[in-house]
Coordinates of C-alpha atoms in Angstrom, one line a residue:
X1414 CA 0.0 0.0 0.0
X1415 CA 3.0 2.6 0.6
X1416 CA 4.4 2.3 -2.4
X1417 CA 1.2 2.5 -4.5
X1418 CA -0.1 5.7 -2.2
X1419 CA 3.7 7.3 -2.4
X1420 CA 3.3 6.9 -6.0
X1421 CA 0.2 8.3 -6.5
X1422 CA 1.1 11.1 -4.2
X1423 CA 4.2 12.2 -5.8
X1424 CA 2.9 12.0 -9.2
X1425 CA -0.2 14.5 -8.5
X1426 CA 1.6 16.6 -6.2
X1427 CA 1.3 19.9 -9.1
X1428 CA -2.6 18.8 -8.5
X1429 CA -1.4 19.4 -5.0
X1430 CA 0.3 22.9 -5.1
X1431 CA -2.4 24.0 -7.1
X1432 CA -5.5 23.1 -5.0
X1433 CA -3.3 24.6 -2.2
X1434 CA -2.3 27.6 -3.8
X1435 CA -6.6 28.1 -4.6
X1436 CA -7.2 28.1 -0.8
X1437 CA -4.3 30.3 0.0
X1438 CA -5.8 33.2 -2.4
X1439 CA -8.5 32.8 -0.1
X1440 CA -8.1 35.5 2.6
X1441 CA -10.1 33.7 5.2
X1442 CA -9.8 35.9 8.1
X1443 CA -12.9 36.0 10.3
X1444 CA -15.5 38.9 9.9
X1445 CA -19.0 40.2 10.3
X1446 CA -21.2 37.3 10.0
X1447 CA -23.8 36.9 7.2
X1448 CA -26.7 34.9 5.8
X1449 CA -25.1 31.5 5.0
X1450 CA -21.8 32.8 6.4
X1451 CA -21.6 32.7 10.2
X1452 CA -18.2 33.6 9.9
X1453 CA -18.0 36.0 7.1
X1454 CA -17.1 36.0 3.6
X1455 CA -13.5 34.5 3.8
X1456 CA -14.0 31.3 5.7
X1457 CA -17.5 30.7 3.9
X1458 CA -15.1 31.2 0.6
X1459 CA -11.9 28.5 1.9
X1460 CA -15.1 25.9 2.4
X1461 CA -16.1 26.0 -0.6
X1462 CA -13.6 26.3 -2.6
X1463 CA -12.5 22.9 -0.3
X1464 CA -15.7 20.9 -0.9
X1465 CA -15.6 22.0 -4.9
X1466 CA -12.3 20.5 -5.0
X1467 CA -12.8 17.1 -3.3
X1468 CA -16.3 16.7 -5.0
X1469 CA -14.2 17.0 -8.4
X1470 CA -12.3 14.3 -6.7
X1471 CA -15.3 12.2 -6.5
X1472 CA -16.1 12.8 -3.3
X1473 CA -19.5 12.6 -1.2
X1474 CA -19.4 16.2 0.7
X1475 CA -21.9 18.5 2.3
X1476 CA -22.2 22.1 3.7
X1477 CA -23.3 22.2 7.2
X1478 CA -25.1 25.8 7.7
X1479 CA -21.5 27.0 7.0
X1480 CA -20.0 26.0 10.2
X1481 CA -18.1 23.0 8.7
X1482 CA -18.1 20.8 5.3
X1483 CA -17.5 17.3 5.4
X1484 CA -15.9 14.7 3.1
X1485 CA -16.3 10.8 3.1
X1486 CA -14.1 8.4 1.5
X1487 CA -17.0 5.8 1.6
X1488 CA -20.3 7.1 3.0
X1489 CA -22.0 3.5 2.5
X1490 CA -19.5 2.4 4.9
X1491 CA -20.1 3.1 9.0
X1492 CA -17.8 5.4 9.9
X1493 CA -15.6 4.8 12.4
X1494 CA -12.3 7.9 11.8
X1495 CA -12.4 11.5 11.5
X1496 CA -9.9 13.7 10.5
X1497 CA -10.4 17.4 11.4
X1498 CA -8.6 20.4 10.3
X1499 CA -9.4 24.3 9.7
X1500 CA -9.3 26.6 6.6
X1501 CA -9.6 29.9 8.6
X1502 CA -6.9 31.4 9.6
X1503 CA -5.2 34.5 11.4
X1504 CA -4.7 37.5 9.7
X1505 CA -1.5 38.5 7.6
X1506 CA -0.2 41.2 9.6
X1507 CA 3.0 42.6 8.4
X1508 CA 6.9 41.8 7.1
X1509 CA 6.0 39.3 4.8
X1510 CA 8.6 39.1 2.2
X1511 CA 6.0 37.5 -0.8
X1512 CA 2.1 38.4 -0.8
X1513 CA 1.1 36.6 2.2
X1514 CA -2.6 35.5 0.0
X1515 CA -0.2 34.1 -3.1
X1516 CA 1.3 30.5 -2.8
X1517 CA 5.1 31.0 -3.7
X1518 CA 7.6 28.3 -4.0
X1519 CA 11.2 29.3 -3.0
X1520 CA 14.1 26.8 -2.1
X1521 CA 12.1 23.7 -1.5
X1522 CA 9.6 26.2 0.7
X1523 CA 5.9 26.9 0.0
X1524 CA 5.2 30.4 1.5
X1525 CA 1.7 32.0 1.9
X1526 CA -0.9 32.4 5.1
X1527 CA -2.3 28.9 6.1
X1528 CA 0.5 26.8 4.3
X1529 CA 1.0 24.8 7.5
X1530 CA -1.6 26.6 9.8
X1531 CA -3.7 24.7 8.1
X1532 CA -4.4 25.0 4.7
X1533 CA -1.3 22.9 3.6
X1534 CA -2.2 20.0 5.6
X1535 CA -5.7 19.9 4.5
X1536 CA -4.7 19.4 1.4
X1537 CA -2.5 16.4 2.2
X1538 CA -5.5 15.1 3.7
X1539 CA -7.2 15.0 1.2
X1540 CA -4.8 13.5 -1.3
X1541 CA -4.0 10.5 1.1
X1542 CA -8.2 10.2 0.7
X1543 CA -7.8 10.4 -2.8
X1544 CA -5.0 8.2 -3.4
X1545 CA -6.7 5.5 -1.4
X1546 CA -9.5 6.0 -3.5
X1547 CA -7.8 6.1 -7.2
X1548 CA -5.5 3.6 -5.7
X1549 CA -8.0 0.7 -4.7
X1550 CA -6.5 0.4 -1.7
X1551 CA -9.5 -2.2 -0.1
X1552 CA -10.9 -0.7 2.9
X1553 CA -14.0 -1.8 5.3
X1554 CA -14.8 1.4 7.4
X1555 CA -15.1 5.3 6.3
X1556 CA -13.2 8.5 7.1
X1557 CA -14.8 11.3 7.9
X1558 CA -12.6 14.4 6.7
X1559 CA -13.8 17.4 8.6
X1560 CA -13.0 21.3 7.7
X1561 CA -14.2 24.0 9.9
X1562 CA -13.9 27.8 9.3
X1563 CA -13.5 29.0 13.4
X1564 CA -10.9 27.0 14.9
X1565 CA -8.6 30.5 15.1
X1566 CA -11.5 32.1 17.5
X1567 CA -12.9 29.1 19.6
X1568 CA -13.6 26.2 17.4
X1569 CA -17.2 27.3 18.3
X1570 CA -17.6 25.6 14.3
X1571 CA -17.0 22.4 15.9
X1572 CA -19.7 23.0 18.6
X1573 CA -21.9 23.3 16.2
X1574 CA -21.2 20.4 14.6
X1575 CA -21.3 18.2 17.4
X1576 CA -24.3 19.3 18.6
X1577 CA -25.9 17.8 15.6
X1578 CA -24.0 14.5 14.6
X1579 CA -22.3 12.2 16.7
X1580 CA -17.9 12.1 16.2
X1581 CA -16.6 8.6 16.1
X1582 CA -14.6 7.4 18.8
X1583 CA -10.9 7.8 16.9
X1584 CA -10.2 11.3 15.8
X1585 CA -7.1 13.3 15.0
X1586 CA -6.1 16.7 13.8
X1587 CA -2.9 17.9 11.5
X1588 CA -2.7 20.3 13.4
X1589 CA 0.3 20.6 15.5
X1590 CA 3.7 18.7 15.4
X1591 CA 4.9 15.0 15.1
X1592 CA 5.4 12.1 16.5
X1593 CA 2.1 13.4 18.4
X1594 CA 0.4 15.2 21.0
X1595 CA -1.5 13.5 23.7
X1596 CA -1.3 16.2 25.9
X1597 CA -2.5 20.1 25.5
X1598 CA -2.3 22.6 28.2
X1599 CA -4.9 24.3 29.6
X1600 CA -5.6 27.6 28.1
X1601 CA -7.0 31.2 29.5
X1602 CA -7.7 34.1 27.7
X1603 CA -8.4 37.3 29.5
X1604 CA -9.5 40.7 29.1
X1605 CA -8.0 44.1 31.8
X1606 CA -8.1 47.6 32.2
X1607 CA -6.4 50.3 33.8
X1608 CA -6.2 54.0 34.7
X1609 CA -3.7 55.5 32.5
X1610 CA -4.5 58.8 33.4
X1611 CA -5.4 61.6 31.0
X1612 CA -2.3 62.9 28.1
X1613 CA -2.4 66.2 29.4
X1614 CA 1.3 67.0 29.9
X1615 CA 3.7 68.7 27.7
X1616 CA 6.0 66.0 27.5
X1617 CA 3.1 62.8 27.5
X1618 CA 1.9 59.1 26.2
X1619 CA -1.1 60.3 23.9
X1620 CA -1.7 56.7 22.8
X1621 CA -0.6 53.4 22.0
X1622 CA -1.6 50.2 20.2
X1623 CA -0.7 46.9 19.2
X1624 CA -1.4 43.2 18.1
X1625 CA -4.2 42.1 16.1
X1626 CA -5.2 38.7 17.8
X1627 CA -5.1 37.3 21.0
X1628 CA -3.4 34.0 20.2
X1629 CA -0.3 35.2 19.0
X1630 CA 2.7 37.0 19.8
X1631 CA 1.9 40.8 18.1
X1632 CA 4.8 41.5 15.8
X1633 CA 4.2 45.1 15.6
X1634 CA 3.2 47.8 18.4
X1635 CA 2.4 51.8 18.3
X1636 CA 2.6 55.1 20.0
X1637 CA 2.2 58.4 19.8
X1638 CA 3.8 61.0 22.1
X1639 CA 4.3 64.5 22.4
X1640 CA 6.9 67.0 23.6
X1641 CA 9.9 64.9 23.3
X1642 CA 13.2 65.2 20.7
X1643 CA 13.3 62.7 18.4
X1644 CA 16.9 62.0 18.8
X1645 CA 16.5 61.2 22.5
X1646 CA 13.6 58.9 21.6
X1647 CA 15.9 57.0 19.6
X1648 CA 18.7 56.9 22.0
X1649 CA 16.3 55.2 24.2
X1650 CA 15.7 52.7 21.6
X1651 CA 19.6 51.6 22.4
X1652 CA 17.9 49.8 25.1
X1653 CA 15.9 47.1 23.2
X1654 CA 18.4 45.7 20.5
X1655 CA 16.1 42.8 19.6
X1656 CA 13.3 45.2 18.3
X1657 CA 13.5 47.3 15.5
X1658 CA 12.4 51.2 15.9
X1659 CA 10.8 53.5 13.3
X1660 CA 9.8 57.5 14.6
X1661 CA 7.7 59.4 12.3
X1662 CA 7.6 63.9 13.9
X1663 CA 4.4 65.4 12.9
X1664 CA 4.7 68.7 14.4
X1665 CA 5.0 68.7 18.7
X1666 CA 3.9 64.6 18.2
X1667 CA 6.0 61.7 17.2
X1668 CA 4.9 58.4 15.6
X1669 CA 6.9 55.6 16.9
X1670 CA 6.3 52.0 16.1
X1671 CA 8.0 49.1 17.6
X1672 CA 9.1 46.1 15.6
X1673 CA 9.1 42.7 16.6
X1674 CA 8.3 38.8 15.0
X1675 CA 5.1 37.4 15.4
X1676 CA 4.8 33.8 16.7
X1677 CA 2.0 31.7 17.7
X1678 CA 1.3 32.6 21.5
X1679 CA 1.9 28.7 22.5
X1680 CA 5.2 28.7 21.8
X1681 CA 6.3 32.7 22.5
X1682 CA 9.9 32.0 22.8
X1683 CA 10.1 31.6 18.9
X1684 CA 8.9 35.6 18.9
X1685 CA 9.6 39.0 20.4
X1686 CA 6.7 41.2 21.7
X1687 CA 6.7 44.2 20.2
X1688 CA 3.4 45.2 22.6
X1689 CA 5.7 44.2 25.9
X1690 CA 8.4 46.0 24.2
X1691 CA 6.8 49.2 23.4
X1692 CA 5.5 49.2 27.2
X1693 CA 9.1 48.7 28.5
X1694 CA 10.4 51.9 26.2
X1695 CA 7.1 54.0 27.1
X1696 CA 7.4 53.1 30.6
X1697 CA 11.0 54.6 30.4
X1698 CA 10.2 57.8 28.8
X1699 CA 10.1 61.1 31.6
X1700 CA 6.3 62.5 31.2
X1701 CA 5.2 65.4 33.0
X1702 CA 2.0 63.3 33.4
X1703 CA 0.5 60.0 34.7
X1704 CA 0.9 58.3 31.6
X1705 CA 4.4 56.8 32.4
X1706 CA 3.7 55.9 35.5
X1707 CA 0.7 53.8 34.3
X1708 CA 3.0 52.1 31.6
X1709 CA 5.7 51.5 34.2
X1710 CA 2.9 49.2 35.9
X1711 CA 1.8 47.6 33.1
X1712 CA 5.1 46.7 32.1
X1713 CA 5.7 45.9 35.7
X1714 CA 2.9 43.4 35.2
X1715 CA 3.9 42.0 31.8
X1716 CA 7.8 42.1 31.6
X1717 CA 9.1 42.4 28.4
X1718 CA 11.1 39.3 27.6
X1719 CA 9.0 37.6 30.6
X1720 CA 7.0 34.5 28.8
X1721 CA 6.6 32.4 31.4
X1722 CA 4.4 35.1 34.0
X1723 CA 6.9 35.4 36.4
X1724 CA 5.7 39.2 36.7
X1725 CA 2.3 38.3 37.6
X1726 CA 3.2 35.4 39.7
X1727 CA 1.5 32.7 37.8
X1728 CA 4.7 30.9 36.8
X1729 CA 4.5 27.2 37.4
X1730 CA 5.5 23.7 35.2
X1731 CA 5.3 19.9 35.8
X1732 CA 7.4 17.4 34.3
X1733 CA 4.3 16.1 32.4
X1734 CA 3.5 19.1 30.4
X1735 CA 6.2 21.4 31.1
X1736 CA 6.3 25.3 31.7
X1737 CA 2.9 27.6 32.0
X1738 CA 3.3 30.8 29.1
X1739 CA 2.0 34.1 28.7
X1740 CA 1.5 36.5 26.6
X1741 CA 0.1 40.2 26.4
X1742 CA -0.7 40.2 22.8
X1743 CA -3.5 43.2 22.6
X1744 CA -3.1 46.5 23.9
X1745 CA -5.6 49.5 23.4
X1746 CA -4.9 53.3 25.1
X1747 CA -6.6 56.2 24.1
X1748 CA -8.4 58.6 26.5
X1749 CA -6.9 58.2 29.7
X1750 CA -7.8 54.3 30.2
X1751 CA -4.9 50.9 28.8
X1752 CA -7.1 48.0 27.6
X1753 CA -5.6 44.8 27.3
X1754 CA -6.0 41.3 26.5
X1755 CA -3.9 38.3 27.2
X1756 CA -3.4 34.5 26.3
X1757 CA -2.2 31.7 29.0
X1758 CA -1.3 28.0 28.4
X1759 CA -1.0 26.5 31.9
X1760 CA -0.3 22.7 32.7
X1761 CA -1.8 19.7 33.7
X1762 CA -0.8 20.1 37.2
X1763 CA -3.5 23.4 37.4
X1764 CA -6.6 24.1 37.2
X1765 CA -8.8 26.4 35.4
X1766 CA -10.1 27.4 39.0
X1767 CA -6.8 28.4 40.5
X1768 CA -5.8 30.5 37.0
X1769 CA -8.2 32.9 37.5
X1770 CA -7.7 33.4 41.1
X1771 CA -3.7 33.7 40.5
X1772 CA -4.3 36.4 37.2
X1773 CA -6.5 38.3 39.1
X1774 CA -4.2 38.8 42.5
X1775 CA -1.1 39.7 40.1
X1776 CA -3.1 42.1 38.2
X1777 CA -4.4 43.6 41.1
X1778 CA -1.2 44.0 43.0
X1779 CA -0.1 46.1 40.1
X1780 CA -3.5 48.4 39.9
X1781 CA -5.0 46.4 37.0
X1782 CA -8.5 45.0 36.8
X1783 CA -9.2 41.7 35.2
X1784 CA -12.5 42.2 33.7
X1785 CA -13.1 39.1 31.9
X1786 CA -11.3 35.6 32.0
X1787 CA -12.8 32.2 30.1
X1788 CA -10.5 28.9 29.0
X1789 CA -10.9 25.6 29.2
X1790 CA -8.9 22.7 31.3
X1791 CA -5.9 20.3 29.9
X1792 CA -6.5 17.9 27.8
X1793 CA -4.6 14.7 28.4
X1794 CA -4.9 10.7 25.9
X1795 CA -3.5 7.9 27.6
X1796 CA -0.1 7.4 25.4
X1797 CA -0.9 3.3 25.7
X1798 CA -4.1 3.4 24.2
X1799 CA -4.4 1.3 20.7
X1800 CA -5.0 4.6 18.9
X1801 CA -2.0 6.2 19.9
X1802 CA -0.2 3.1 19.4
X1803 CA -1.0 3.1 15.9
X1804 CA -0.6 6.2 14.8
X1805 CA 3.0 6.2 16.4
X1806 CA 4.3 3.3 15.0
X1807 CA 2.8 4.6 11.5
X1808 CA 5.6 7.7 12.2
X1809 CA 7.8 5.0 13.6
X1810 CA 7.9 3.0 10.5
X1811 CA 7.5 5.9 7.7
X1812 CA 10.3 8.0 9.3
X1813 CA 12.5 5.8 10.9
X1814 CA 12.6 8.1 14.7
X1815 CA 12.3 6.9 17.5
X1816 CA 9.3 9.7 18.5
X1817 CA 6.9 9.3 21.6
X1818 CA 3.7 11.0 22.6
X1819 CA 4.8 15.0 23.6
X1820 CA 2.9 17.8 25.2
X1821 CA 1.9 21.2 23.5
X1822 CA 0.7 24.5 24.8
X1823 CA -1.1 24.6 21.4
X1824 CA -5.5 24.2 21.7
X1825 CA -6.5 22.2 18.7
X1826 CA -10.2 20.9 17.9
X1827 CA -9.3 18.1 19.5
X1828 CA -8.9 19.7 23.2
X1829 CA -12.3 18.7 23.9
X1830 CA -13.0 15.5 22.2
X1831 CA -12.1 12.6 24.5
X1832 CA -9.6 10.1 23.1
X1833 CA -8.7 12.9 20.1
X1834 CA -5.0 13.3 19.5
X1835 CA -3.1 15.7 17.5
X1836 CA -0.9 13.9 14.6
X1837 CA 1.4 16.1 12.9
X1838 CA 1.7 18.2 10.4
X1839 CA 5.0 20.0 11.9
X1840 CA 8.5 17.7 11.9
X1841 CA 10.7 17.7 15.0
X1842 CA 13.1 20.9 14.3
X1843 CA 10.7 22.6 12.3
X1844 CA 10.4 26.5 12.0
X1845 CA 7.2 27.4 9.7
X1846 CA 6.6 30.7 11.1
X1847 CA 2.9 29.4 12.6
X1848 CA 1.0 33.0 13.0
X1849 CA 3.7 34.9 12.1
X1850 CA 4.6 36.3 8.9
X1851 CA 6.3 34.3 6.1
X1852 CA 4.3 31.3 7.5
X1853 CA 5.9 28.2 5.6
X1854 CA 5.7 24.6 4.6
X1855 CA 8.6 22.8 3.3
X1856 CA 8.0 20.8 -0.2
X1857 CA 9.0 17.8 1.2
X1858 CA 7.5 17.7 4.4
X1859 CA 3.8 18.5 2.6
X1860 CA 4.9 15.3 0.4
X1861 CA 5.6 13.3 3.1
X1862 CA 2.5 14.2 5.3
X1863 CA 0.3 13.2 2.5
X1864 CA 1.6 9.7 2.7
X1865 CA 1.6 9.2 6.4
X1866 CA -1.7 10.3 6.3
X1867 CA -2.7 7.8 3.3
X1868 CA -0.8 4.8 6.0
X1869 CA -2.7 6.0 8.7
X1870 CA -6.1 6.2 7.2
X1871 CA -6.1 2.7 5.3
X1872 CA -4.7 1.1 8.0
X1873 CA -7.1 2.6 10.6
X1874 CA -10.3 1.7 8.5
X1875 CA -9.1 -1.5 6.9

């Protein structure tokens, strides 16, 4: 069966890069929700442009309201494996060396928003289907391949779904890292607010923004000030060598915008916060105001450099599932009031309980208000169940590593399906840029997905 499926896959994979390259050009950002479209025009778009490509395929698929399509390899067959991954995905932001919505091929890399995050491995999904299918490869039970359009913002897609049909009892998603995940860390997301204090000095904070989601590490971050000389403003900017500094005078005001790299906010050591940044150089900056002051205990709260919550206090890790993160990754201050919002992956040794008590007493030690806090608890698979067994020695045997079950700080749909494990698509030693700009997916490593997949799907319904 490898060889035929290997075959098939590496002789359609321009079918490949083309169908990827369609959803790609598919700016599927969520928006303003419409009739037929519950999350706006892009993601209603990706799905179908998705379901018109694997119907041309010969596939059995169907709309649900919008929220999610679905694609069987043998719908007369019960069906006892899903597959789940996303089309949406997180907007562009900025420093993108190619257009971010045009698939480019560079070095033996494929480049564009969603390549790996999770366009790309939708795809390969979808050609292990096919090649199973075209191939004849003799099977006895279906696969349910499921693409939702909200996993970015709450997988509330997925709800939806489930509240109308029932998911078998093995699942997996592409959406993480090999050999695979059994274990994903709690998460929080929380919203604050503080008393900045109004920009009425001569030399003052007048406002300051930054990030554009709050599951990733911002890459970018804003101010403007007024009454200060541009070339002490930059000598300031000596202090933050990691971070790139741009200052734009427009009469007594300055523009200054802070660059960092975006990351995705599970794994926030493979970024640098330009809204912790900007906080850090603001909080440094001598106003005949409040407004330092204020910024001084924001970044008091949220260190810059500080992933781990040390600042608030909520720093902890097990063994199991290693060290909890944070990250500030919105910030909003205009009219005498910082608004802020925050993402936390905390581990198996917590509780969603004891988070919220912990972020609220280190906010409020530093004069902040937590205004709104929801997550949901860890999600752990036994790592000797027959499932996971499988789908290991399938990586085992295809890649020749020695890889066990790992823990993540990443929420995939799978976080609150019992049993459901994430099963690639990233390869140990990986960088694809996941939420970042210049997202990527290496040539090879969309090849060799494909055919894992194909391994683990025959062999899983056979």
């Amino acid at each position: 069966m490898q060889i035929k499926c290997r075959n098939f896959i590496e002789e359609h994979f321009s079918e490949m890069v083309r169908d990827l390259s369609e959803l790609v050009a598919v700016p599927s950002v969520k928006s303003e929700p419409c009739e037929g479209m519950p999350f706006g025009k892009g993601p209603a778009q990706a799905l179908e442009k998705m379901l018109s490509i694997a119907k041309k395929y010969g596939f059995h698929t169907e709309n649900h309201e919008g929220y999610v399509g679905t694609i069987d390899l043998d719908p007369d067959l019960p069906t006892t494996l899903a597959v789940l991954c996303h089309l949406d995905v997180v907007p562009a932001g900025t420093g993108w060396k190619t257009p971010p919505y045009s698939l480019m091929i560079t070095n033996g890399k494929m480049y564009g928003r969603g390549v790996i995050d999770n366009k790309g491995p939708a795809v390969a999904v979808l050609y292990a289907m096919r090649a199973i299918k075209e191939c004849n490869i003799p099977i006895t039970q279906n696969v349910r391949f499921i693409v939702g359009t909200d996993e970015e913002n709450g997988s509330s897609d997925l709800a939806y779904y489930k509240a109308k049909a029932t998911l078998p009892s093995r699942v997996f998603t592409p959406d993480a890292e090999y050999p695979l995940i059994n274990i994903e860390k709690g998460m929080v997301r929380g919203e604050f607010a503080t008393n900045a204090g109004y920009a009425v000095g001569s030399k003052t904070i007048i406002s300051a923004r930054g990030g554009t989601v709050i599951n990733a590490v911002p890459e970018t971050a804003t101010a403007v000030v007024r009454g200060f000389k541009v070339h002490l403003l930059k000598r300031n900017a000596a202090s933050f060598p990691e971070l790139g500094f741009d200052f734009e005078p427009d009469g007594d005001n300055i523009k200054i915008t802070v660059r960092g790299t975006g990351a995705h906010a599970s794994t926030p050591e493979r970024g640098e916060n330009a809204v912790t940044g900007l906080c850090a150089y603001l909080a440094g900056l001598d106003t005949d105001d409040m407004t330092s002051k204020a910024f001084k205990r924001l970044s008091a709260a949220f260190a810059y450099g500080d992933n781990a919550g040390v600042s608030l206090g909520v720093d902890e890790e097990d063994e199991e599932s290693g060290a909890l993160t944070a990250v500030f990754s919105i910030l909003d201050y205009s009219d005498g009031i910082i608004q802020g919002k925050f993402d936390c992956r905390f581990p198996v040794c917590d509780n969603l309980e004891l988070i919220k008590m912990k972020f609220t007493k280190g906010l409020e030690k530093h004069g902040i208000k937590l205004l709104e806090i929801r997550g949901v608890e860890a999600h752990k698979v036994d790592e000797n169940s027959e499932f996971v067994q499988t789908l290991l020695g399938i990586y085992r045997e295809m890649t020749g590593s020695k890889g066990r079950p790992i823990a993540v700080g990443g929420g995939t749909y799978v976080h609150e399906i019992e049993g459901g494990v994430a099963f690639g698509a990233e390869f140990p030693g990986e960088v694809n840029n996941m939420h970042g700009a210049n997202e990527s997916f290496s040539v090879n490593s969309f090849l060799k997905n494909a055919m894992i997949f194909a391994e683990a799907i025959s062999r899983l319904c056979k």
